[in-house]
């Protein structure tokens, strides 16, 4: 039976960003409804690598992109796979991406992201303490491993920018990597250990715990997808599968679905779904444990420990339609590489998991008020760092919704930038 209800604010989407926003809004004393279909594996926040790093300030659109472009176009780089049938749909994204892939823009993006990533770990600690998941959050650091000296040398600008912003890291040689992480049987020429970094074991459990926390605070969870939202006198009508919620404000935090939902209100965002896969493997019983996430830059994939001697192998980026059939090419390659990097048993899941990073071409999230609608806030586009920066984004959203100065400067994340064509060079 259809039911209509009212609230102060509706949050659309219950991933890390939406849930953190809903909790922070409850903390500000608002009556909050959160709408989400409730399928755990449909959330990108469920299946990621769990890295929470102050150093995650360098977007994919980097000056190095141009050198890699020929390999990208041939689908010969494991870090990126293109589905050519999908490319016409992301022309605006590509134009913004190319405009952002310059050293000056990269440096600006890093400066814009630093306040957000610097606040990410403390926000995770606060949230974990309340959600009862402190034991899942560990200050492990994370390791970017390079197979050759040439690969390490090619990341010099990255290190320069990190150092310029005071992001702490240590450089390790082959023996240093082996001593630090004896589970890695592949010899790496060099590695960068980002020390101001934690990781969340099984991020999906954090999401479940946040749902319980939100409900415990008196928040209302509605299961189902939101349909076409409509502005009306004094607020919004938000239809969902079993009725309509009327509220003064709405937060759109539906991850990679946000661009499409915003499109129903006339906003044509240059955003894309950067798909990614994971698969779990048991470490061999005689292997030392893997103690921190490792980015194998040569394979374009991440190995992340998930507890119980299990490892989550995660693929790079697949640029494809969000709802296209899975293409396991990248995760199969990543799994093969992982089997030469760690002593692994067989896969623990029947099929790889597939999720979509809600990505913007400049690597900055969209956080701010909608330019043409009263009472609509955008909080999406967190790309590769949404698990990390979701909790602090939630606090920022609550500040914006209640008229306070946000805890982190949000001007660089303004929606307007992705609603107009970029100036190319
Ligand atoms: C392979 C991989 C590895 C990654 N590793 C990391 C990492 O180590 N660290 C990190 O910080 N980030 C990482 N990320 C990125 C991170 O997972 C995402 O940025 C983050 O999960 C995005 O959170 P979100 O809340 O915006 O979206 P989601 O978690 O996808 O949540 C969006 C929610 O909105 C719901 N929704 C969609 N449509 C509707 C609708 N119409 N009505 C209501 N609800 C709707 C969805 O069902 C979903 O529950 C990784 C991503 C991938 C794919």
Short mmCIF file of C-alpha atoms and ligand atoms in Angstrom, two decimals:
data_model
loop_
_atom_site.label_atom_id
_atom_site.label_comp_id
_atom_site.label_asym_id
_atom_site.label_seq_id
_atom_site.Cartn_x
_atom_site.Cartn_y
_atom_site.Cartn_z
CA UNK A 1 0.00 0.00 0.00
CA UNK A 2 1.37 3.43 -0.93
CA UNK A 3 2.22 5.62 2.03
CA UNK A 4 3.05 9.31 2.08
CA UNK A 5 5.19 10.84 4.78
CA UNK A 6 7.06 14.01 5.56
CA UNK A 7 10.57 14.75 6.79
CA UNK A 8 12.96 17.68 7.05
CA UNK A 9 15.33 16.15 4.54
CA UNK A 10 15.57 13.08 2.30
CA UNK A 11 18.89 11.47 1.46
CA UNK A 12 18.84 9.54 -1.82
CA UNK A 13 21.41 6.72 -1.73
CA UNK A 14 22.77 4.75 1.20
CA UNK A 15 26.42 4.14 0.33
CA UNK A 16 29.25 5.61 2.43
CA UNK A 17 28.43 9.16 1.33
CA UNK A 18 24.65 8.97 1.80
CA UNK A 19 24.78 7.13 5.12
CA UNK A 20 27.42 9.45 6.57
CA UNK A 21 25.29 12.41 5.45
CA UNK A 22 22.14 10.93 6.97
CA UNK A 23 23.89 10.30 10.30
CA UNK A 24 25.43 13.79 10.41
CA UNK A 25 22.04 15.34 9.57
CA UNK A 26 20.41 13.38 12.43
CA UNK A 27 23.18 14.72 14.69
CA UNK A 28 22.07 18.25 13.73
CA UNK A 29 18.57 17.42 14.99
CA UNK A 30 16.87 17.03 11.60
CA UNK A 31 14.14 14.52 10.82
CA UNK A 32 15.86 12.42 8.14
CA UNK A 33 14.62 9.80 5.67
CA UNK A 34 17.20 7.74 3.78
CA UNK A 35 16.06 5.97 0.59
CA UNK A 36 18.15 3.10 -0.74
CA UNK A 37 17.31 -0.23 -2.39
CA UNK A 38 19.30 -1.98 0.38
CA UNK A 39 21.23 -4.37 -1.85
CA UNK A 40 24.58 -4.57 -0.10
CA UNK A 41 26.58 -5.62 -3.17
CA UNK A 42 25.03 -2.90 -5.35
CA UNK A 43 26.95 -0.30 -3.36
CA UNK A 44 30.44 0.56 -4.49
CA UNK A 45 31.03 1.26 -0.82
CA UNK A 46 30.73 -2.50 -0.23
CA UNK A 47 33.38 -3.76 -2.60
CA UNK A 48 36.31 -1.33 -2.54
CA UNK A 49 39.87 -1.74 -1.27
CA UNK A 50 39.16 0.00 2.05
CA UNK A 51 42.04 2.48 1.80
CA UNK A 52 41.66 5.72 3.80
CA UNK A 53 44.66 7.86 2.90
CA UNK A 54 45.64 11.46 3.40
CA UNK A 55 47.79 11.02 0.30
CA UNK A 56 44.86 10.27 -2.06
CA UNK A 57 45.07 13.70 -3.64
CA UNK A 58 46.25 12.86 -7.15
CA UNK A 59 43.48 12.20 -9.69
CA UNK A 60 43.67 9.85 -12.70
CA UNK A 61 43.72 12.87 -15.03
CA UNK A 62 47.44 13.43 -14.67
CA UNK A 63 50.13 14.71 -17.03
CA UNK A 64 51.29 11.06 -17.32
CA UNK A 65 47.98 10.29 -19.09
CA UNK A 66 49.33 11.57 -22.41
CA UNK A 67 52.27 9.16 -22.41
CA UNK A 68 49.97 6.26 -21.58
CA UNK A 69 47.31 7.22 -24.12
CA UNK A 70 48.52 4.93 -26.96
CA UNK A 71 48.44 1.91 -24.61
CA UNK A 72 45.03 2.98 -23.22
CA UNK A 73 43.59 3.23 -26.74
CA UNK A 74 44.78 -0.33 -27.53
CA UNK A 75 43.45 -1.61 -24.20
CA UNK A 76 47.04 -2.64 -23.53
CA UNK A 77 47.33 -1.00 -20.07
CA UNK A 78 45.89 -3.14 -17.27
CA UNK A 79 44.95 -0.06 -15.28
CA UNK A 80 42.30 1.06 -17.79
CA UNK A 81 39.98 -0.75 -20.16
CA UNK A 82 37.76 1.09 -22.64
CA UNK A 83 34.52 -0.17 -24.11
CA UNK A 84 34.45 1.65 -27.42
CA UNK A 85 30.69 1.18 -27.84
CA UNK A 86 30.24 3.32 -24.71
CA UNK A 87 32.61 6.15 -25.62
CA UNK A 88 30.09 8.39 -27.46
CA UNK A 89 28.16 8.62 -24.17
CA UNK A 90 31.15 10.07 -22.34
CA UNK A 91 32.34 12.70 -24.80
CA UNK A 92 31.85 15.54 -22.30
CA UNK A 93 33.66 13.49 -19.65
CA UNK A 94 36.58 12.92 -22.04
CA UNK A 95 36.82 16.63 -22.89
CA UNK A 96 36.94 17.57 -19.19
CA UNK A 97 39.40 14.76 -18.51
CA UNK A 98 41.82 15.93 -21.19
CA UNK A 99 41.59 19.52 -19.95
CA UNK A 100 42.39 18.32 -16.41
CA UNK A 101 45.36 16.14 -17.45
CA UNK A 102 47.94 18.92 -17.13
CA UNK A 103 50.56 19.50 -14.44
CA UNK A 104 49.04 22.84 -13.34
CA UNK A 105 45.53 21.36 -13.01
CA UNK A 106 46.91 18.27 -11.26
CA UNK A 107 48.62 20.47 -8.69
CA UNK A 108 45.42 22.48 -8.20
CA UNK A 109 43.35 19.30 -7.75
CA UNK A 110 45.81 18.06 -5.12
CA UNK A 111 45.55 21.34 -3.18
CA UNK A 112 41.74 21.19 -3.36
CA UNK A 113 41.57 17.57 -2.17
CA UNK A 114 44.10 17.85 0.66
CA UNK A 115 41.72 19.38 3.27
CA UNK A 116 39.18 16.63 2.50
CA UNK A 117 41.67 13.74 2.63
CA UNK A 118 43.38 15.19 5.71
CA UNK A 119 40.04 15.14 7.54
CA UNK A 120 39.13 11.66 6.24
CA UNK A 121 40.84 9.41 8.77
CA UNK A 122 39.73 11.38 11.87
CA UNK A 123 36.15 11.35 10.50
CA UNK A 124 36.42 7.57 10.03
CA UNK A 125 37.66 7.19 13.61
CA UNK A 126 34.70 9.19 14.94
CA UNK A 127 32.21 7.20 12.86
CA UNK A 128 33.75 3.82 13.68
CA UNK A 129 33.66 4.60 17.40
CA UNK A 130 29.92 5.28 17.21
CA UNK A 131 29.14 2.41 14.83
CA UNK A 132 31.12 -0.09 16.93
CA UNK A 133 33.55 -0.94 14.12
CA UNK A 134 36.78 0.45 15.56
CA UNK A 135 38.44 -2.98 15.27
CA UNK A 136 37.93 -2.86 11.46
CA UNK A 137 39.83 0.43 11.03
CA UNK A 138 43.58 0.09 11.27
CA UNK A 139 46.34 2.60 10.74
CA UNK A 140 48.27 0.29 8.44
CA UNK A 141 49.74 2.66 5.86
CA UNK A 142 49.55 1.61 2.25
CA UNK A 143 52.17 0.55 -0.20
CA UNK A 144 52.57 1.62 -3.83
CA UNK A 145 54.93 -0.94 -5.31
CA UNK A 146 56.97 -0.47 -8.50
CA UNK A 147 58.42 -3.40 -10.43
CA UNK A 148 61.21 -1.42 -12.10
CA UNK A 149 63.35 1.61 -11.32
CA UNK A 150 61.97 3.21 -14.49
CA UNK A 151 58.39 2.86 -13.24
CA UNK A 152 59.43 4.39 -9.90
CA UNK A 153 61.21 7.25 -11.65
CA UNK A 154 58.12 7.99 -13.73
CA UNK A 155 56.20 8.78 -10.52
CA UNK A 156 58.62 11.57 -9.48
CA UNK A 157 56.06 14.38 -9.93
CA UNK A 158 53.60 12.53 -7.69
CA UNK A 159 56.21 12.34 -4.92
CA UNK A 160 57.11 15.98 -5.41
CA UNK A 161 53.49 17.10 -4.98
CA UNK A 162 52.92 14.84 -1.96
CA UNK A 163 56.09 16.18 -0.32
CA UNK A 164 55.10 19.77 -1.13
CA UNK A 165 51.83 19.20 0.78
CA UNK A 166 53.56 17.54 3.71
CA UNK A 167 52.07 14.10 3.04
CA UNK A 168 54.34 11.63 4.82
CA UNK A 169 55.86 8.69 2.94
CA UNK A 170 58.92 6.47 3.03
CA UNK A 171 60.76 5.00 0.05
CA UNK A 172 61.74 1.35 0.28
CA UNK A 173 64.13 -0.72 -1.81
CA UNK A 174 63.71 -4.40 -2.68
CA UNK A 175 64.94 -5.63 0.70
CA UNK A 176 62.89 -3.01 2.52
CA UNK A 177 59.70 -4.15 0.80
CA UNK A 178 60.47 -7.80 1.60
CA UNK A 179 61.12 -7.01 5.26
CA UNK A 180 58.01 -4.87 5.60
CA UNK A 181 55.62 -7.21 3.80
CA UNK A 182 57.09 -10.74 3.67
CA UNK A 183 53.86 -12.10 2.13
CA UNK A 184 54.92 -10.47 -1.18
CA UNK A 185 56.95 -13.05 -3.10
CA UNK A 186 57.40 -10.83 -6.17
CA UNK A 187 60.56 -8.73 -5.92
CA UNK A 188 59.69 -5.04 -6.31
CA UNK A 189 62.42 -2.58 -7.28
CA UNK A 190 60.96 0.18 -5.10
CA UNK A 191 57.90 1.06 -3.10
CA UNK A 192 56.38 4.12 -1.50
CA UNK A 193 54.84 3.55 1.93
CA UNK A 194 52.21 6.20 2.62
CA UNK A 195 52.17 6.24 6.39
CA UNK A 196 49.24 8.59 7.11
CA UNK A 197 46.88 5.93 5.87
CA UNK A 198 44.48 3.46 7.36
CA UNK A 199 42.36 0.73 5.94
CA UNK A 200 38.91 -0.63 6.65
CA UNK A 201 38.65 -4.40 6.71
CA UNK A 202 35.47 -5.41 4.85
CA UNK A 203 33.99 -1.98 4.18
CA UNK A 204 30.56 -3.59 3.67
CA UNK A 205 30.44 -4.31 7.41
CA UNK A 206 31.03 -0.62 8.14
CA UNK A 207 28.09 0.23 5.87
CA UNK A 208 25.82 -2.25 7.68
CA UNK A 209 26.90 -0.83 11.05
CA UNK A 210 26.19 2.72 9.83
CA UNK A 211 22.66 1.69 8.84
CA UNK A 212 22.13 0.34 12.35
CA UNK A 213 23.57 3.52 13.86
CA UNK A 214 21.30 5.71 11.72
CA UNK A 215 18.21 3.70 12.68
CA UNK A 216 19.28 3.84 16.34
CA UNK A 217 19.41 7.64 16.13
CA UNK A 218 15.78 7.64 15.00
CA UNK A 219 16.49 7.94 11.27
CA UNK A 220 14.00 6.36 8.89
CA UNK A 221 15.28 3.93 6.25
CA UNK A 222 13.08 3.38 3.21
CA UNK A 223 14.00 0.42 1.04
CA UNK A 224 13.64 1.01 -2.69
CA UNK A 225 14.70 3.24 -5.55
CA UNK A 226 13.71 6.86 -5.77
CA UNK A 227 11.89 7.81 -8.98
CA UNK A 228 11.60 11.25 -10.54
CA UNK A 229 11.88 13.87 -7.78
CA UNK A 230 9.84 17.03 -8.26
CA UNK A 231 10.21 20.46 -6.73
CA UNK A 232 6.99 21.83 -5.24
CA UNK A 233 5.98 24.69 -3.00
CA UNK A 234 8.17 24.65 0.11
CA UNK A 235 10.30 21.67 -0.87
CA UNK A 236 10.36 18.40 -2.74
CA UNK A 237 8.23 15.37 -3.50
CA UNK A 238 10.43 12.29 -3.56
CA UNK A 239 8.60 9.23 -4.93
CA UNK A 240 9.88 5.78 -4.04
CA UNK A 241 8.57 2.29 -4.57
CA UNK A 242 5.94 2.39 -1.81
CA UNK A 243 4.92 6.04 -1.61
CA UNK A 244 6.22 9.60 -1.57
CA UNK A 245 8.23 11.54 0.98
CA UNK A 246 7.78 15.32 1.14
CA UNK A 247 10.67 17.29 2.57
CA UNK A 248 12.16 20.76 2.53
CA UNK A 249 15.52 19.49 1.30
CA UNK A 250 16.98 16.55 -0.65
CA UNK A 251 20.56 15.25 -0.76
CA UNK A 252 21.42 13.39 -3.95
CA UNK A 253 24.08 10.85 -2.91
CA UNK A 254 23.30 7.92 -5.20
CA UNK A 255 26.88 7.24 -6.28
CA UNK A 256 27.26 6.40 -9.96
CA UNK A 257 23.47 6.68 -10.49
CA UNK A 258 23.51 10.34 -9.44
CA UNK A 259 24.27 11.76 -12.90
CA UNK A 260 21.24 10.03 -14.38
CA UNK A 261 18.96 11.14 -11.52
CA UNK A 262 20.22 14.73 -11.79
CA UNK A 263 19.54 14.47 -15.51
CA UNK A 264 15.81 14.12 -14.83
CA UNK A 265 15.99 17.65 -13.36
CA UNK A 266 17.82 19.03 -16.39
CA UNK A 267 21.41 18.80 -15.10
CA UNK A 268 23.78 17.29 -17.67
CA UNK A 269 26.83 16.41 -15.60
CA UNK A 270 30.10 15.32 -17.18
CA UNK A 271 30.39 12.25 -14.94
CA UNK A 272 31.00 8.56 -15.64
CA UNK A 273 30.88 5.13 -14.07
CA UNK A 274 34.43 3.84 -13.72
CA UNK A 275 33.71 0.21 -13.16
CA UNK A 276 35.91 -2.08 -11.06
CA UNK A 277 35.93 -5.71 -9.94
CA UNK A 278 37.11 -7.69 -6.96
CA UNK A 279 37.62 -11.32 -6.07
CA UNK A 280 38.65 -12.92 -2.77
CA UNK A 281 41.41 -15.51 -2.33
CA UNK A 282 42.73 -17.38 0.68
CA UNK A 283 46.41 -16.90 1.40
CA UNK A 284 48.31 -20.18 1.58
CA UNK A 285 48.33 -21.34 5.24
CA UNK A 286 52.16 -21.16 5.27
CA UNK A 287 52.25 -17.59 3.90
CA UNK A 288 52.87 -14.73 6.30
CA UNK A 289 49.79 -12.49 6.51
CA UNK A 290 49.45 -9.48 4.21
CA UNK A 291 49.24 -6.59 6.65
CA UNK A 292 48.30 -3.58 4.51
CA UNK A 293 46.79 -2.78 1.07
CA UNK A 294 49.31 -2.90 -1.78
CA UNK A 295 48.95 -1.16 -5.14
CA UNK A 296 50.93 -3.16 -7.69
CA UNK A 297 51.48 -0.34 -10.18
CA UNK A 298 52.73 -2.81 -12.81
CA UNK A 299 49.47 -4.75 -12.72
CA UNK A 300 47.22 -1.72 -12.17
CA UNK A 301 45.52 -3.61 -9.36
CA UNK A 302 45.29 -3.59 -5.56
CA UNK A 303 45.73 -6.42 -3.07
CA UNK A 304 43.90 -5.67 0.15
CA UNK A 305 43.82 -7.88 3.27
CA UNK A 306 40.29 -8.53 4.53
CA UNK A 307 41.09 -10.56 7.66
CA UNK A 308 41.08 -14.33 8.28
CA UNK A 309 44.09 -14.77 5.96
CA UNK A 310 41.94 -13.58 3.02
CA UNK A 311 42.94 -11.14 0.31
CA UNK A 312 40.69 -9.03 -1.90
CA UNK A 313 42.17 -8.60 -5.38
CA UNK A 314 40.80 -5.45 -7.08
CA UNK A 315 41.01 -4.49 -10.72
CA UNK A 316 41.75 -1.11 -12.33
CA UNK A 317 39.25 1.03 -14.21
CA UNK A 318 36.81 -0.12 -16.88
CA UNK A 319 35.13 2.76 -18.70
CA UNK A 320 31.79 1.26 -19.63
CA UNK A 321 28.06 1.78 -19.22
CA UNK A 322 27.09 1.20 -15.57
CA UNK A 323 24.60 -1.52 -16.49
CA UNK A 324 26.59 -3.28 -19.26
CA UNK A 325 27.26 -7.01 -18.83
CA UNK A 326 30.40 -7.75 -16.78
CA UNK A 327 33.68 -8.12 -18.64
CA UNK A 328 36.04 -10.17 -16.48
CA UNK A 329 39.16 -9.50 -18.60
CA UNK A 330 40.77 -7.14 -16.08
CA UNK A 331 39.99 -9.07 -12.90
CA UNK A 332 41.22 -12.30 -14.49
CA UNK A 333 44.50 -10.61 -15.40
CA UNK A 334 44.73 -9.02 -11.94
CA UNK A 335 44.11 -12.41 -10.31
CA UNK A 336 46.84 -14.02 -12.40
CA UNK A 337 49.29 -11.28 -11.42
CA UNK A 338 48.23 -11.65 -7.78
CA UNK A 339 49.00 -15.37 -7.91
CA UNK A 340 52.58 -14.43 -8.83
CA UNK A 341 52.76 -11.81 -6.10
CA UNK A 342 51.29 -13.72 -3.15
CA UNK A 343 50.98 -17.39 -2.29
CA UNK A 344 47.27 -17.79 -2.99
CA UNK A 345 44.79 -20.65 -2.81
CA UNK A 346 41.74 -20.79 -5.08
CA UNK A 347 39.07 -18.07 -5.35
CA UNK A 348 36.63 -17.89 -2.45
CA UNK A 349 33.68 -16.42 -4.40
CA UNK A 350 31.77 -17.98 -7.28
CA UNK A 351 31.88 -14.82 -9.36
CA UNK A 352 33.82 -11.57 -9.16
CA UNK A 353 32.04 -8.56 -7.68
CA UNK A 354 31.43 -5.57 -9.96
CA UNK A 355 30.89 -1.99 -8.82
CA UNK A 356 31.01 1.50 -10.31
CA UNK A 357 33.17 4.33 -9.03
CA UNK A 358 31.07 7.50 -9.30
CA UNK A 359 33.71 9.46 -11.16
CA UNK A 360 34.29 12.99 -12.27
CA UNK A 361 36.85 13.80 -14.95
CA UNK A 362 38.87 16.16 -12.72
CA UNK A 363 38.91 13.73 -9.80
CA UNK A 364 37.11 16.12 -7.44
CA UNK A 365 33.73 15.23 -5.94
CA UNK A 366 30.56 17.21 -6.52
CA UNK A 367 29.53 18.68 -3.18
CA UNK A 368 27.29 21.71 -3.04
CA UNK A 369 23.92 23.25 -3.68
CA UNK A 370 22.18 22.67 -7.01
CA UNK A 371 22.50 25.83 -9.09
CA UNK A 372 18.90 25.93 -10.33
CA UNK A 373 16.86 24.33 -7.52
CA UNK A 374 16.22 25.45 -3.94
CA UNK A 375 16.70 22.80 -1.30
CA UNK A 376 18.68 20.32 -3.43
CA UNK A 377 22.20 19.32 -2.41
CA UNK A 378 24.58 17.23 -4.48
CA UNK A 379 27.04 14.83 -2.81
CA UNK A 380 28.44 12.41 -5.36
CA UNK A 381 31.33 11.87 -7.73
CA UNK A 382 33.85 10.68 -5.15
CA UNK A 383 35.51 8.41 -7.72
CA UNK A 384 38.43 6.48 -6.27
CA UNK A 385 38.24 8.00 -2.77
CA UNK A 386 34.60 7.81 -1.67
CA UNK A 387 35.04 5.23 1.06
CA UNK A 388 37.82 7.36 2.43
CA UNK A 389 36.17 10.77 2.16
CA UNK A 390 32.53 9.68 2.64
CA UNK A 391 32.37 10.31 6.41
CA UNK A 392 33.84 13.83 6.19
CA UNK A 393 31.60 14.57 3.19
CA UNK A 394 28.62 13.64 5.39
CA UNK A 395 29.68 16.25 7.95
CA UNK A 396 30.10 18.85 5.19
CA UNK A 397 26.65 18.04 3.77
CA UNK A 398 25.08 18.49 7.22
CA UNK A 399 26.85 21.85 7.55
CA UNK A 400 25.53 23.00 4.16
CA UNK A 401 22.00 21.80 4.89
CA UNK A 402 21.89 23.66 8.21
CA UNK A 403 23.48 26.88 6.95
CA UNK A 404 26.85 26.48 8.69
CA UNK A 405 30.26 27.09 7.20
CA UNK A 406 31.45 23.67 6.03
CA UNK A 407 34.27 21.99 7.94
CA UNK A 408 36.22 21.76 4.65
CA UNK A 409 36.32 24.34 1.82
CA UNK A 410 33.90 23.18 -0.89
CA UNK A 411 34.30 25.86 -3.57
CA UNK A 412 36.49 23.55 -5.76
CA UNK A 413 33.76 20.90 -5.62
CA UNK A 414 31.02 23.19 -6.97
CA UNK A 415 28.58 21.41 -9.32
CA UNK A 416 28.72 24.23 -11.89
CA UNK A 417 32.18 23.26 -13.15
CA UNK A 418 30.90 19.99 -14.63
CA UNK A 419 27.81 21.54 -16.20
CA UNK A 420 29.64 23.62 -18.79
CA UNK A 421 32.14 22.61 -21.46
CA UNK A 422 35.76 22.97 -20.43
CA UNK A 423 38.23 25.34 -21.99
CA UNK A 424 40.63 22.97 -23.74
CA UNK A 425 44.21 24.26 -23.33
C1 LIG B 1 37.60 -1.62 -7.32
C2 LIG B 1 37.38 -0.40 -6.46
C3 LIG B 1 38.27 -0.09 -5.44
C4 LIG B 1 38.09 1.05 -4.67
N1 LIG B 1 38.93 1.29 -3.61
C5 LIG B 1 38.73 2.39 -2.82
C6 LIG B 1 39.54 2.63 -1.69
O1 LIG B 1 40.44 1.84 -1.37
N2 LIG B 1 39.32 3.75 -0.94
C7 LIG B 1 38.33 4.63 -1.25
O2 LIG B 1 38.19 5.63 -0.57
N3 LIG B 1 37.50 4.40 -2.31
C8 LIG B 1 37.68 3.31 -3.10
N4 LIG B 1 36.86 3.07 -4.15
C9 LIG B 1 35.82 4.06 -4.47
C10 LIG B 1 34.66 4.01 -3.48
O3 LIG B 1 34.23 2.70 -3.31
C11 LIG B 1 33.52 4.91 -3.98
O4 LIG B 1 34.01 6.21 -4.24
C12 LIG B 1 32.45 5.04 -2.90
O5 LIG B 1 32.01 3.77 -2.50
C13 LIG B 1 31.27 5.85 -3.42
O6 LIG B 1 30.31 5.90 -2.39
P1 LIG B 1 28.86 6.43 -2.68
O7 LIG B 1 28.12 6.44 -1.41
O8 LIG B 1 28.96 7.69 -3.45
O9 LIG B 1 28.25 5.36 -3.72
P2 LIG B 1 27.71 3.88 -3.47
O10 LIG B 1 28.45 3.18 -2.39
O11 LIG B 1 27.66 3.21 -4.80
O12 LIG B 1 26.25 4.11 -2.96
C14 LIG B 1 25.24 4.64 -3.78
C15 LIG B 1 23.92 4.08 -3.31
O13 LIG B 1 22.86 4.73 -4.03
C16 LIG B 1 21.88 3.75 -4.31
N5 LIG B 1 21.02 4.22 -5.40
C17 LIG B 1 21.26 4.22 -6.73
N6 LIG B 1 20.18 4.68 -7.38
C18 LIG B 1 19.25 5.00 -6.44
C19 LIG B 1 17.92 5.52 -6.51
N7 LIG B 1 17.33 5.82 -7.68
N8 LIG B 1 17.24 5.68 -5.35
C20 LIG B 1 17.83 5.39 -4.15
N9 LIG B 1 19.08 4.88 -4.04
C21 LIG B 1 19.77 4.70 -5.18
C22 LIG B 1 22.70 2.53 -4.68
O14 LIG B 1 21.94 1.34 -4.65
C23 LIG B 1 23.77 2.58 -3.60
O15 LIG B 1 23.36 1.89 -2.45
C24 LIG B 1 37.00 1.92 -4.92
C25 LIG B 1 36.08 1.59 -5.93
C26 LIG B 1 36.26 0.44 -6.69
C27 LIG B 1 35.25 0.09 -7.74
#
